[in-house]
XYZ file of C-alpha atoms in Angstrom:
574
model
C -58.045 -77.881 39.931
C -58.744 -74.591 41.347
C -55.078 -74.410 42.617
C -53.696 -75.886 39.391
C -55.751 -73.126 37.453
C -54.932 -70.182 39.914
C -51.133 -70.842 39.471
C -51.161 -71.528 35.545
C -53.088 -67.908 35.572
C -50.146 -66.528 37.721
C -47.772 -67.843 35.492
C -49.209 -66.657 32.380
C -49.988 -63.222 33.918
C -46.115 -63.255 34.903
C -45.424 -63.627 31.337
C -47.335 -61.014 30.464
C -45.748 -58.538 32.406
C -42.416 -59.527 31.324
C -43.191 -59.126 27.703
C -44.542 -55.632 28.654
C -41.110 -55.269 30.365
C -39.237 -56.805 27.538
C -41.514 -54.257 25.451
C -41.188 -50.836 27.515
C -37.124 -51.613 27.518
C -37.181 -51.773 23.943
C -39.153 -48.699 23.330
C -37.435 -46.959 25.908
C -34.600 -45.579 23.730
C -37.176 -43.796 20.945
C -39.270 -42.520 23.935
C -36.452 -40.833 24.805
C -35.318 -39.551 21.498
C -38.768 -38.113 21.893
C -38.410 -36.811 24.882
C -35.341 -34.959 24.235
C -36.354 -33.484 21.260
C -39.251 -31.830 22.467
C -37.013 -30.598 25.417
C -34.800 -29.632 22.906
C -38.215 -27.670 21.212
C -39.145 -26.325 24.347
C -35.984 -24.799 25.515
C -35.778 -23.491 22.033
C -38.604 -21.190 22.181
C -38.718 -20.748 25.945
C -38.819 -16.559 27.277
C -35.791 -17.493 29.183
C -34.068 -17.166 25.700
C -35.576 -14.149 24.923
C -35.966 -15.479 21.684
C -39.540 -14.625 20.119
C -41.997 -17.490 18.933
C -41.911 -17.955 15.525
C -45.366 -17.181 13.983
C -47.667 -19.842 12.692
C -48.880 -18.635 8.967
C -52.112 -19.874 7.510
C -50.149 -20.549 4.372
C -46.857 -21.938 3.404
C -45.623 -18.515 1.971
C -47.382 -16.240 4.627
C -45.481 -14.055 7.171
C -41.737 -15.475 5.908
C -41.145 -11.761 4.795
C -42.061 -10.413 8.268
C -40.251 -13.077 10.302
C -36.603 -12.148 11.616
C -34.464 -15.130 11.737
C -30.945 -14.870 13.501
C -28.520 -14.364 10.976
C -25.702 -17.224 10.702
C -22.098 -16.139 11.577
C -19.483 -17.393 9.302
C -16.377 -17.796 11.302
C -13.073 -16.740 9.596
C -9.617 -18.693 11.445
C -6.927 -16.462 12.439
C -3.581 -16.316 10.936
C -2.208 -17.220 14.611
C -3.938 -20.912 14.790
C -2.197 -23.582 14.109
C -4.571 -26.154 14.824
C -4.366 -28.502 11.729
C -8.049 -28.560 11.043
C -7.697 -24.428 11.014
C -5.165 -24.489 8.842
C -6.667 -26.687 6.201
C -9.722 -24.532 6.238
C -7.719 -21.317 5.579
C -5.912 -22.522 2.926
C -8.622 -24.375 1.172
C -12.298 -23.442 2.487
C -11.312 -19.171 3.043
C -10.789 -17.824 -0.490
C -10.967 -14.833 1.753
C -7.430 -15.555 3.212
C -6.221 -16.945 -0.319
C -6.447 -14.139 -1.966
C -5.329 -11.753 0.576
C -2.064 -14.033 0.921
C -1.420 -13.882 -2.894
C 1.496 -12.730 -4.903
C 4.224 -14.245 -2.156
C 7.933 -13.253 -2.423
C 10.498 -14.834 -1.663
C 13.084 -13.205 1.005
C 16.732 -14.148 -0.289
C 19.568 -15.764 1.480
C 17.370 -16.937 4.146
C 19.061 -20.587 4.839
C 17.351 -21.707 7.740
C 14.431 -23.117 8.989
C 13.025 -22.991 5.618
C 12.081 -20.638 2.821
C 10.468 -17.666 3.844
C 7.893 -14.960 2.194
C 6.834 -11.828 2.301
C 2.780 -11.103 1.467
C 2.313 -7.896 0.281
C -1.154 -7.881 0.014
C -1.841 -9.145 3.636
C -1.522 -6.033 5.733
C -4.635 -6.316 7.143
C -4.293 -9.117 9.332
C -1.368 -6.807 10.929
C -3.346 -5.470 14.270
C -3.175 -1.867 16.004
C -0.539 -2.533 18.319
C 1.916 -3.614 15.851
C 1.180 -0.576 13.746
C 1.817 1.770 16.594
C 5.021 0.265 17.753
C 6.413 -0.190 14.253
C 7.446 3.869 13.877
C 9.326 3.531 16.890
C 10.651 0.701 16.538
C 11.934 1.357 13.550
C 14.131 4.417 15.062
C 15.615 2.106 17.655
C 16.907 0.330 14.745
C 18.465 2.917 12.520
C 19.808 4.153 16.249
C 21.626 0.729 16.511
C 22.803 1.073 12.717
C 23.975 4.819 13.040
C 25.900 3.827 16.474
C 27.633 1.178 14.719
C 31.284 1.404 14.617
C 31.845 0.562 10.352
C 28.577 1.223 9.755
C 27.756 4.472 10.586
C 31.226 5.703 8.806
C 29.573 4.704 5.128
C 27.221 7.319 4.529
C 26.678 6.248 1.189
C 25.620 2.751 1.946
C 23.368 4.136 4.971
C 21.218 5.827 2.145
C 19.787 2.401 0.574
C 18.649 1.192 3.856
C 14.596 1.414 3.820
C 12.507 -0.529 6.992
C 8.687 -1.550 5.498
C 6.203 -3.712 7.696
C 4.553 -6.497 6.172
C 3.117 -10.381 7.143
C 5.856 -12.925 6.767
C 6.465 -16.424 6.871
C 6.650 -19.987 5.326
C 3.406 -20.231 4.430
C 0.118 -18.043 5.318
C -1.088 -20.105 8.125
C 2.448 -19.297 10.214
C 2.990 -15.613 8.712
C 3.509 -12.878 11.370
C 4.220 -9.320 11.526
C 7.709 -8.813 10.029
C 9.932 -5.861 9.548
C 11.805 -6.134 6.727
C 15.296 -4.183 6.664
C 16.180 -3.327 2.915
C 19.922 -2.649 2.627
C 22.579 -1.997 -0.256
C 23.925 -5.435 -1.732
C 26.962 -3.744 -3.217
C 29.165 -4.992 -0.184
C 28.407 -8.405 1.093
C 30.300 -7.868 4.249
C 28.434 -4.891 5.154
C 25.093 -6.706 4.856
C 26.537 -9.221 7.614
C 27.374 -6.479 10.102
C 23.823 -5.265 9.748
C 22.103 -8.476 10.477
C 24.655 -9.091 13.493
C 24.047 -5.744 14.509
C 20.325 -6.526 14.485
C 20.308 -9.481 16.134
C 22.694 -8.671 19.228
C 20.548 -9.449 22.970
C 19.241 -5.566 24.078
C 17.807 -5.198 20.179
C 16.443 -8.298 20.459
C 14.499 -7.499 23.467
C 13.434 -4.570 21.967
C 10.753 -6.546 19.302
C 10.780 -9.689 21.382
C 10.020 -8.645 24.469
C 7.274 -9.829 27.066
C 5.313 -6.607 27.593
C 5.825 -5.048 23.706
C 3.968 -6.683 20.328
C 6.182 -9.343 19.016
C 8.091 -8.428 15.145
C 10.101 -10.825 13.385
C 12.781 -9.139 11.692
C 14.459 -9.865 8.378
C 17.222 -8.446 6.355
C 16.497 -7.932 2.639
C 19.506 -7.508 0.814
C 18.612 -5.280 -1.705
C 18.032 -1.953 -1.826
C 15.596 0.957 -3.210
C 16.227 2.596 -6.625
C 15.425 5.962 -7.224
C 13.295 6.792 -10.614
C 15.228 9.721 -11.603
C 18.363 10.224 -13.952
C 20.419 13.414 -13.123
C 21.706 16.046 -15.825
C 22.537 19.684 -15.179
C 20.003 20.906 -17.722
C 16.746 20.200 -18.923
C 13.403 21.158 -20.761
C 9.525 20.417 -20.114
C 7.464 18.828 -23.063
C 3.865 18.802 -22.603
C 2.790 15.737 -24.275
C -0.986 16.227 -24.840
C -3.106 18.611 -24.011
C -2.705 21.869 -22.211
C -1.875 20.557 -18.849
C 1.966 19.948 -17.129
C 0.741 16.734 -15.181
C 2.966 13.922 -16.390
C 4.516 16.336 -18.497
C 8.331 15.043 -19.452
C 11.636 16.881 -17.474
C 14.478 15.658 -20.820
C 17.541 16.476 -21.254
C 18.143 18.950 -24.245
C 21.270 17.229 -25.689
C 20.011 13.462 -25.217
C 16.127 13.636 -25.249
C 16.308 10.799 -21.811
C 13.824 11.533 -19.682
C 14.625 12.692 -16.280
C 11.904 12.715 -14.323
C 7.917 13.716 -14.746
C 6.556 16.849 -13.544
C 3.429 16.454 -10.904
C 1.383 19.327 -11.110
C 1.579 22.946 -11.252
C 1.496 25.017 -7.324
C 0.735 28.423 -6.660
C 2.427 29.921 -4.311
C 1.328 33.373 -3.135
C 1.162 34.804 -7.055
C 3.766 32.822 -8.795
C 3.159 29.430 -10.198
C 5.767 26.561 -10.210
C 6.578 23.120 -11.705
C 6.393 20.370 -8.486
C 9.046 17.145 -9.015
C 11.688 15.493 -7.748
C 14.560 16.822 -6.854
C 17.225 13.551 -6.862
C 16.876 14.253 -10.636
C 18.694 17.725 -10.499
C 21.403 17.398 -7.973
C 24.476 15.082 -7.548
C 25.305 13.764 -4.559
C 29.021 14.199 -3.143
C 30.644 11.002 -2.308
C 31.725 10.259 1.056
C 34.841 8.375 1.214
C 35.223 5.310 3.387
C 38.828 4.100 4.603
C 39.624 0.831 2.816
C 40.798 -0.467 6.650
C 37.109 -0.129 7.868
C 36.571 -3.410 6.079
C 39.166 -5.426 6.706
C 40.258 -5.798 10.385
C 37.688 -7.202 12.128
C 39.550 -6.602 15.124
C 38.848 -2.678 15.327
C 35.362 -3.501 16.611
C 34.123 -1.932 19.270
C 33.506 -3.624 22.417
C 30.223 -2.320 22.813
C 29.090 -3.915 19.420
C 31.294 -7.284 19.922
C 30.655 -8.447 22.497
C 26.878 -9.709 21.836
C 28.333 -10.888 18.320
C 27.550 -14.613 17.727
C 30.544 -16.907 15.860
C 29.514 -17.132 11.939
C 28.153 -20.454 12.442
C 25.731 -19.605 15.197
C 24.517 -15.771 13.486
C 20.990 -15.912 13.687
C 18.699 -13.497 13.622
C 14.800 -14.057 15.427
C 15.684 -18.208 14.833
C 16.402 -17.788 11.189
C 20.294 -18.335 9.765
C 21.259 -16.099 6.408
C 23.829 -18.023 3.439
C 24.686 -14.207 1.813
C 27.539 -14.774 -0.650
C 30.645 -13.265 -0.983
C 29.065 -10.840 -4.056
C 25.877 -9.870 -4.905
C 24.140 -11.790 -7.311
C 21.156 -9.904 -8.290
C 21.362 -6.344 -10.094
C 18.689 -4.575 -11.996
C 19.254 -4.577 -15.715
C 19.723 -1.163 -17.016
C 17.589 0.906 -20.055
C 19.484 0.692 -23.140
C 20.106 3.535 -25.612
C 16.989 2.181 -28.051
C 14.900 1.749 -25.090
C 15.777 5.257 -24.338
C 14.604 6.388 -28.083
C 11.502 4.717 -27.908
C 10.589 6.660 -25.134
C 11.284 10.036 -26.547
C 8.690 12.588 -25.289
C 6.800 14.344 -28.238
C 5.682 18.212 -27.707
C 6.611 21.512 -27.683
C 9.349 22.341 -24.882
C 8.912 24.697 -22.285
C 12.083 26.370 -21.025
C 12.361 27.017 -16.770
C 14.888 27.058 -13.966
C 14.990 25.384 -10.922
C 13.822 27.316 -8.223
C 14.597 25.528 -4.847
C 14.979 22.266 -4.203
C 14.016 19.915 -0.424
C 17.658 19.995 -0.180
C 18.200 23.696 0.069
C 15.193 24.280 2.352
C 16.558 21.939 5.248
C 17.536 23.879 8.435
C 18.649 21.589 10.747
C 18.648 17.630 10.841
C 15.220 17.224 12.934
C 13.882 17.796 9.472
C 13.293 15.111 6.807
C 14.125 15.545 3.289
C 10.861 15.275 0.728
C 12.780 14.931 -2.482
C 10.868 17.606 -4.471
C 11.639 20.638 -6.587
C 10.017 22.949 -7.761
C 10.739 24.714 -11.135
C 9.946 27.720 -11.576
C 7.273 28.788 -14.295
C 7.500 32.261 -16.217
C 4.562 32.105 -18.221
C 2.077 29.770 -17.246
C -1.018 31.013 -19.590
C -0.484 28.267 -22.019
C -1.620 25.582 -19.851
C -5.192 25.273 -17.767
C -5.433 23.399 -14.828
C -4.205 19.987 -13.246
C -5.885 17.716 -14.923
C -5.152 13.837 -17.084
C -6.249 12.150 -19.889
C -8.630 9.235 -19.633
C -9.179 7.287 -22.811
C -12.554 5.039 -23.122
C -12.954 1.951 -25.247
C -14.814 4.055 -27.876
C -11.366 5.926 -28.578
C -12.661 9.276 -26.513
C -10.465 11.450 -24.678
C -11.529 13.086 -21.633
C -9.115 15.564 -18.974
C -10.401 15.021 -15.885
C -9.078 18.018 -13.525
C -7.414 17.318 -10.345
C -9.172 19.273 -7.323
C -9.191 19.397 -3.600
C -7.094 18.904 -0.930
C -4.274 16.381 -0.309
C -5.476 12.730 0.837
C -4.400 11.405 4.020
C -3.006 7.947 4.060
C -6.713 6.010 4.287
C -7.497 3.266 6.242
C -8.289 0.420 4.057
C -6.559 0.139 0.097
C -7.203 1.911 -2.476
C -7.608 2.274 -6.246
C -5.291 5.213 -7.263
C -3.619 6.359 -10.980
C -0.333 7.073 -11.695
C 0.442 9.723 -14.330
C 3.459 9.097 -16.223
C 5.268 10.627 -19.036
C 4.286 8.634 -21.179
C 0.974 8.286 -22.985
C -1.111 6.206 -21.062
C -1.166 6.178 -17.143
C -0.592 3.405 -14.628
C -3.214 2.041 -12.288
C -2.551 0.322 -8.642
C -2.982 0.711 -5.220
C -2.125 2.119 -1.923
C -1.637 0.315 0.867
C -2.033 1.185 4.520
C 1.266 1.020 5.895
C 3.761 3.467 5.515
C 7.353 2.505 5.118
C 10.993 4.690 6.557
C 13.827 4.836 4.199
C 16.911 7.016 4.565
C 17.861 9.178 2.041
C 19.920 12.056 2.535
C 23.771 12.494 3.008
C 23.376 15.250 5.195
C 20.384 14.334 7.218
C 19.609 11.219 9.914
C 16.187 11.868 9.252
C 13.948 8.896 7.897
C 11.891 9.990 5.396
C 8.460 8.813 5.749
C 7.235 7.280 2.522
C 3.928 5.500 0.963
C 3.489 2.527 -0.637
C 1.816 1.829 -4.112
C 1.770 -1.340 -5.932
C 1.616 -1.273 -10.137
C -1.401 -2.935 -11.300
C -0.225 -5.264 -14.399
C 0.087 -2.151 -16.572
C 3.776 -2.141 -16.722
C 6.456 -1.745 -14.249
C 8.151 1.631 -13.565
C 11.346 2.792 -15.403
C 13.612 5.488 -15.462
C 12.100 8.928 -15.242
C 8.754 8.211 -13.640
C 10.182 10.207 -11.090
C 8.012 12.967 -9.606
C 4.786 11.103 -11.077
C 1.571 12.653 -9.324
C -0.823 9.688 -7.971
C -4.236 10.504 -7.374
C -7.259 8.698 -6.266
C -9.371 6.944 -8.966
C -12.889 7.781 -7.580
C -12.253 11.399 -5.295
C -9.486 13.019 -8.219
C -7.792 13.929 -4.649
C -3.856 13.798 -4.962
C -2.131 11.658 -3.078
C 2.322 12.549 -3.537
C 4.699 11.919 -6.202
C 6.503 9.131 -6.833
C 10.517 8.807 -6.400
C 11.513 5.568 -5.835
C 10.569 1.876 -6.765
C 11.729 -0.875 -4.004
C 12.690 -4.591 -4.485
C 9.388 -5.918 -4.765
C 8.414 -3.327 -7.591
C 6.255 -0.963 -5.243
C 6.462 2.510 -5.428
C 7.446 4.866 -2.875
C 5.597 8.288 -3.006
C 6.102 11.418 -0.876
C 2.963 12.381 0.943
C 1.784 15.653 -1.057
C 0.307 16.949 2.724
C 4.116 17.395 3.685
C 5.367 18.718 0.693
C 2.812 21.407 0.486
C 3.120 21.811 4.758
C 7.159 22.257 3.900
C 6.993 25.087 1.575
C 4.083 26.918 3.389
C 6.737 26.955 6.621
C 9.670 28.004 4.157
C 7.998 30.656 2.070
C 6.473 32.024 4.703
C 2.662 32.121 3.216
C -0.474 29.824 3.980
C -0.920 30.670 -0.259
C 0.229 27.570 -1.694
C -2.143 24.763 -3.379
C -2.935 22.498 -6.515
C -2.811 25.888 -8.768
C -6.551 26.214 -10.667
C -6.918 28.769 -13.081
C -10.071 31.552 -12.021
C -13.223 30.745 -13.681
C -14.674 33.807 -16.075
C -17.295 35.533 -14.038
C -19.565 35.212 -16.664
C -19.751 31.501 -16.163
C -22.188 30.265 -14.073
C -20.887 27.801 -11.132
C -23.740 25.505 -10.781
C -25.026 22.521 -12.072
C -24.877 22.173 -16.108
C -27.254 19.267 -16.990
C -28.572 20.681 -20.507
C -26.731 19.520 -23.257
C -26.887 21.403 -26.681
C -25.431 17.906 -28.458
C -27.641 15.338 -27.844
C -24.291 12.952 -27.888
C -22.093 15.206 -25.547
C -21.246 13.553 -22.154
C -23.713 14.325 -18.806
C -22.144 15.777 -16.569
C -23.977 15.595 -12.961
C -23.341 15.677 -9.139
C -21.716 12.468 -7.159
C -23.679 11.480 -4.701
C -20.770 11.843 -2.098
C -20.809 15.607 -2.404
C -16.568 15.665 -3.025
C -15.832 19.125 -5.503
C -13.906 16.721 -7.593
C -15.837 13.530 -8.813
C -17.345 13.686 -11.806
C -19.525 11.012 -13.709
C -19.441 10.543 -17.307
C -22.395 9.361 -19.407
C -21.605 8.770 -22.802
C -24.690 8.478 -25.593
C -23.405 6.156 -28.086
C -22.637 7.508 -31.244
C -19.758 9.576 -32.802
C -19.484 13.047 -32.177
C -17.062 15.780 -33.821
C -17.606 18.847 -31.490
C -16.199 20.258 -29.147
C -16.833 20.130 -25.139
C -15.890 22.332 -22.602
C -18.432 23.786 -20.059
C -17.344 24.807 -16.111
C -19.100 23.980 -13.706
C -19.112 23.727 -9.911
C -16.758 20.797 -10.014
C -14.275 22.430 -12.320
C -13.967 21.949 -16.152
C -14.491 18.950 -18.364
C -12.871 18.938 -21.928
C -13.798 16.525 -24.044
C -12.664 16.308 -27.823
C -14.642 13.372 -30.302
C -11.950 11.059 -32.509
């Protein structure tokens, strides 16, 4: 019995300890769930993080303003990844990227692999080195162009050809940084001796290379169009106001507009009329032989022998299908158009003083396309200033003051003052862009960029059109030509100003201000006789030229004009 019992007790207590078995093995995974999460704790908060312990508040709400929690990093995808899951996120999940890659245009004639487009509004995903190489880069090019034997003989045709950087591609996940060739599409067969020229083996090396930044290249055929319209005389109609910014260059016997005066410069004593100067000169005509065209034999064998059969032209991968004629023109102002756009005002008579042509020495030197006209009597104006119009109807001239910008660093908001009544808004982009456009020099002229809010686009005679910065006032260059995508090209005022300082011989030449009266007091004016007349106080940022406006509602009839250290304010009620 005693055995009996002994081994039934053995068995049971066997059982036992294989249902505690059976037990601990089924426990053992949420033990060590546990287990790892307070590792997980531990190692959280350990000093060998050098992460502080979180404090314990009494309450729910107590010590949360106090506590510093790390911040959480939000992780933008490059342009360059083409990982599918990145590219998904950066077209739907980064409205970052989406807008930065809006307003696409298509490049034309490009056949092969697929449609490509140019972003205009992506030029900050272009990086440092690319933006350093791109100036020289761009000379090797117009180098190769120049050197060419048919090509370099056509002056004329050279002129069009403009070189802008930009981010290209099929879509914004495989765009890269692109310069785009502009050219003349008056002669089909000219545009295909530019993209073989482009795309022979040495040039190729020269953006494709293993130790340089890698540029795709593309050839835009289309060219820049100046904003002037030449005549051999003209007049100068102020349209409002008392000041010659945006003031309208016409022709006496037609009324067209011409081009738009910038602002008034003093130079040493004398004050003159800044514009452009494409508007008062015609440029001879260079004659090409009809043969230069035709026998494609005459090449030389420097240039033919890199040159790829018609079938197998390709430039950086991608194959062009240009037609035999253009296809695309600009449609020109009609004779109502023209009448509509009449300039009202009294007209000022002048002469034309010098022009950028006239002041070029040599061919080191590149031509600024201004003019300056000279002004006899220039007590009926004030200053440099605009008109801004509010919602409530109210006019106010804001004067124009300081130095020149430089080209800035990020884009900005900038106006563009016209001829005609109201002024255009858009802005400037980073980049600069290199077009040629002289007959008698090789000298790209270095050009910035502005793109036209929806406003309006830019017509004939918004040539010479000052563009300043919306919130400094500070000038920025004048505007002469408009390029395929509708963006302005302006003249950096810097140069201009650095030109006739070197040709007249004087370090007197600025944005002409007329003297206050020494009986005026230059400081801050912050009384106001007229309850309802504008404030008139001190931007924080300290520039000579900002002023805020602080309009009381109500209607007022009286008239405003007080100086003060920022320059003066005129403001007239409805």
């Amino acid at each position: 019995m005693t055995n009996e019992h002994s081994h039934s007790a053995t068995i049971s207590g066997v059982s036992d300890l294989e249902d505690d078995i059976v037990k601990s093995e089924a426990q053992a995974p949420i033990l060590t769930l546990i287990e790892d999460a307070l590792r997980r704790a531990f190692m959280r908060f350990s000093p060998r993080n050098e992460e502080p312990e979180l404090p314990r508040p009494r309450k729910l709400n107590a010590g949360l303003s106090k506590t510093k929690l790390p911040k959480p990093r939000i992780r933008i995808p490059s342009v360059d990844e083409s990982d599918d899951d990145h590219d998904s996120c950066a077209s739907k999940d980064n409205p970052r990227l989406s807008y930065t890659f809006r307003g696409k245009i298509q490049i034309p004639y490009v056949k092969r692999p697929s449609a490509i487009y140019l972003y205009p509004h992506a030029e900050m995903h272009i990086g440092q080195e690319h933006r350093d190489r791109f100036p020289q880069l761009v000379e090797i090019l117009k180098l190769t162009v120049e050197q060419h034997s048919k090509l370099g003989r056509d002056r004329n045709w050279l002129i069009g050809t403009a070189y802008t950087l930009a981010m290209c591609g099929a879509d914004m996940n495989s765009a890269a940084p692109s310069i785009v060739v502009f050219c003349p599409d008056d002669d089909m067969n000219k545009v295909k001796y530019l993209q073989r020229t482009l795309s022979q083996k040495h040039i190729v090396a020269q953006y494709r290379g293993a130790t340089t930044p890698l540029f795709q290249i593309y050839v835009w055929a289309r060219s820049y169009t100046l904003c002037g319209r030449t005549c051999d005389e003209f007049d100068i109609h102020i349209g409002q106001g008392t000041s010659l910014c945006g003031a309208a260059v016409t022709s006496p016997s037609s009324g067209e507009r011409l081009c738009t005066v910038a602002a008034v410069l003093r130079i040493k004593n004398s004050q003159y009329a800044l514009t452009s100067a494409h508007a008062f000169k015609r440029k001879p005509e260079i004659r090409t032989p009809d043969s230069d065209f035709v026998d494609e034999s005459n090449v030389d064998d420097d240039f033919g022998s890199d040159f790829e059969s018609e079938e197998e032209s390709t430039l950086c991968e991608v194959k062009y299908d240009f037609p035999v004629q253009k296809e695309t023109s600009l449609p020109p102002l009609t004779s109502s158009q023209m009448q509509e756009q009449s300039p009202s005002g009294k007209p000022i008579q002048s002469s034309i003083a010098c022009q950028s042509g006239d002041l070029q020495a040599n061919d080191e030197v590149e031509d600024l396309d201004f003019a300056l006209l000279a002004l006899d009597d220039p007590a009926g104006w004030t200053n440099n200033s605009y008109q801004i119009t509010y919602q409530n109807g109210r006019n106010v001239a804001v004067s124009i003051k300081g130095s020149p910008r430089s080209l800035p660093t990020r884009p900005r908001h900038v106006r563009i003052i016209t001829s005609n009544s109201e002024s255009k808004t858009g802005v400037i982009h980073t980049m600069p862009s290199f077009i040629r456009n002289s007959l008698g020099n090789d000298r790209l002229c270095e050009v910035w960029v502005v793109s036209i809010d929806s406003s309006g686009a830019p017509s004939i005679g918004h040539s010479g059109s000052l563009v300043v910065d919306i919130e400094t006032c500070q000038p920025y260059g004048h505007v002469i030509a408009v390029n395929p995508l509708g963006q302005l090209y302006v003249v950096p005022l810097r140069k201009t100003l650095h030109r006739i300082q070197q040709e007249f011989n004087t370090s007197c030449v600025g944005i002409f201000v007329h003297e206050p009266h020494p009986l005026i007091r230059q400081t801050r004016w912050s009384r106001r006789s007229n309850p309802q007349d504008p404030v008139i106080s001190r931007n924080p940022s300290g520039s000579a030229s900002e002023v805020q406006e602080d309009f009381v509602k109500g209607k007022t009839t009286s008239m405003f004009s007080k100086s003060s250290f920022f320059g003066k304010i005129y403001h007239k009620g409805k």
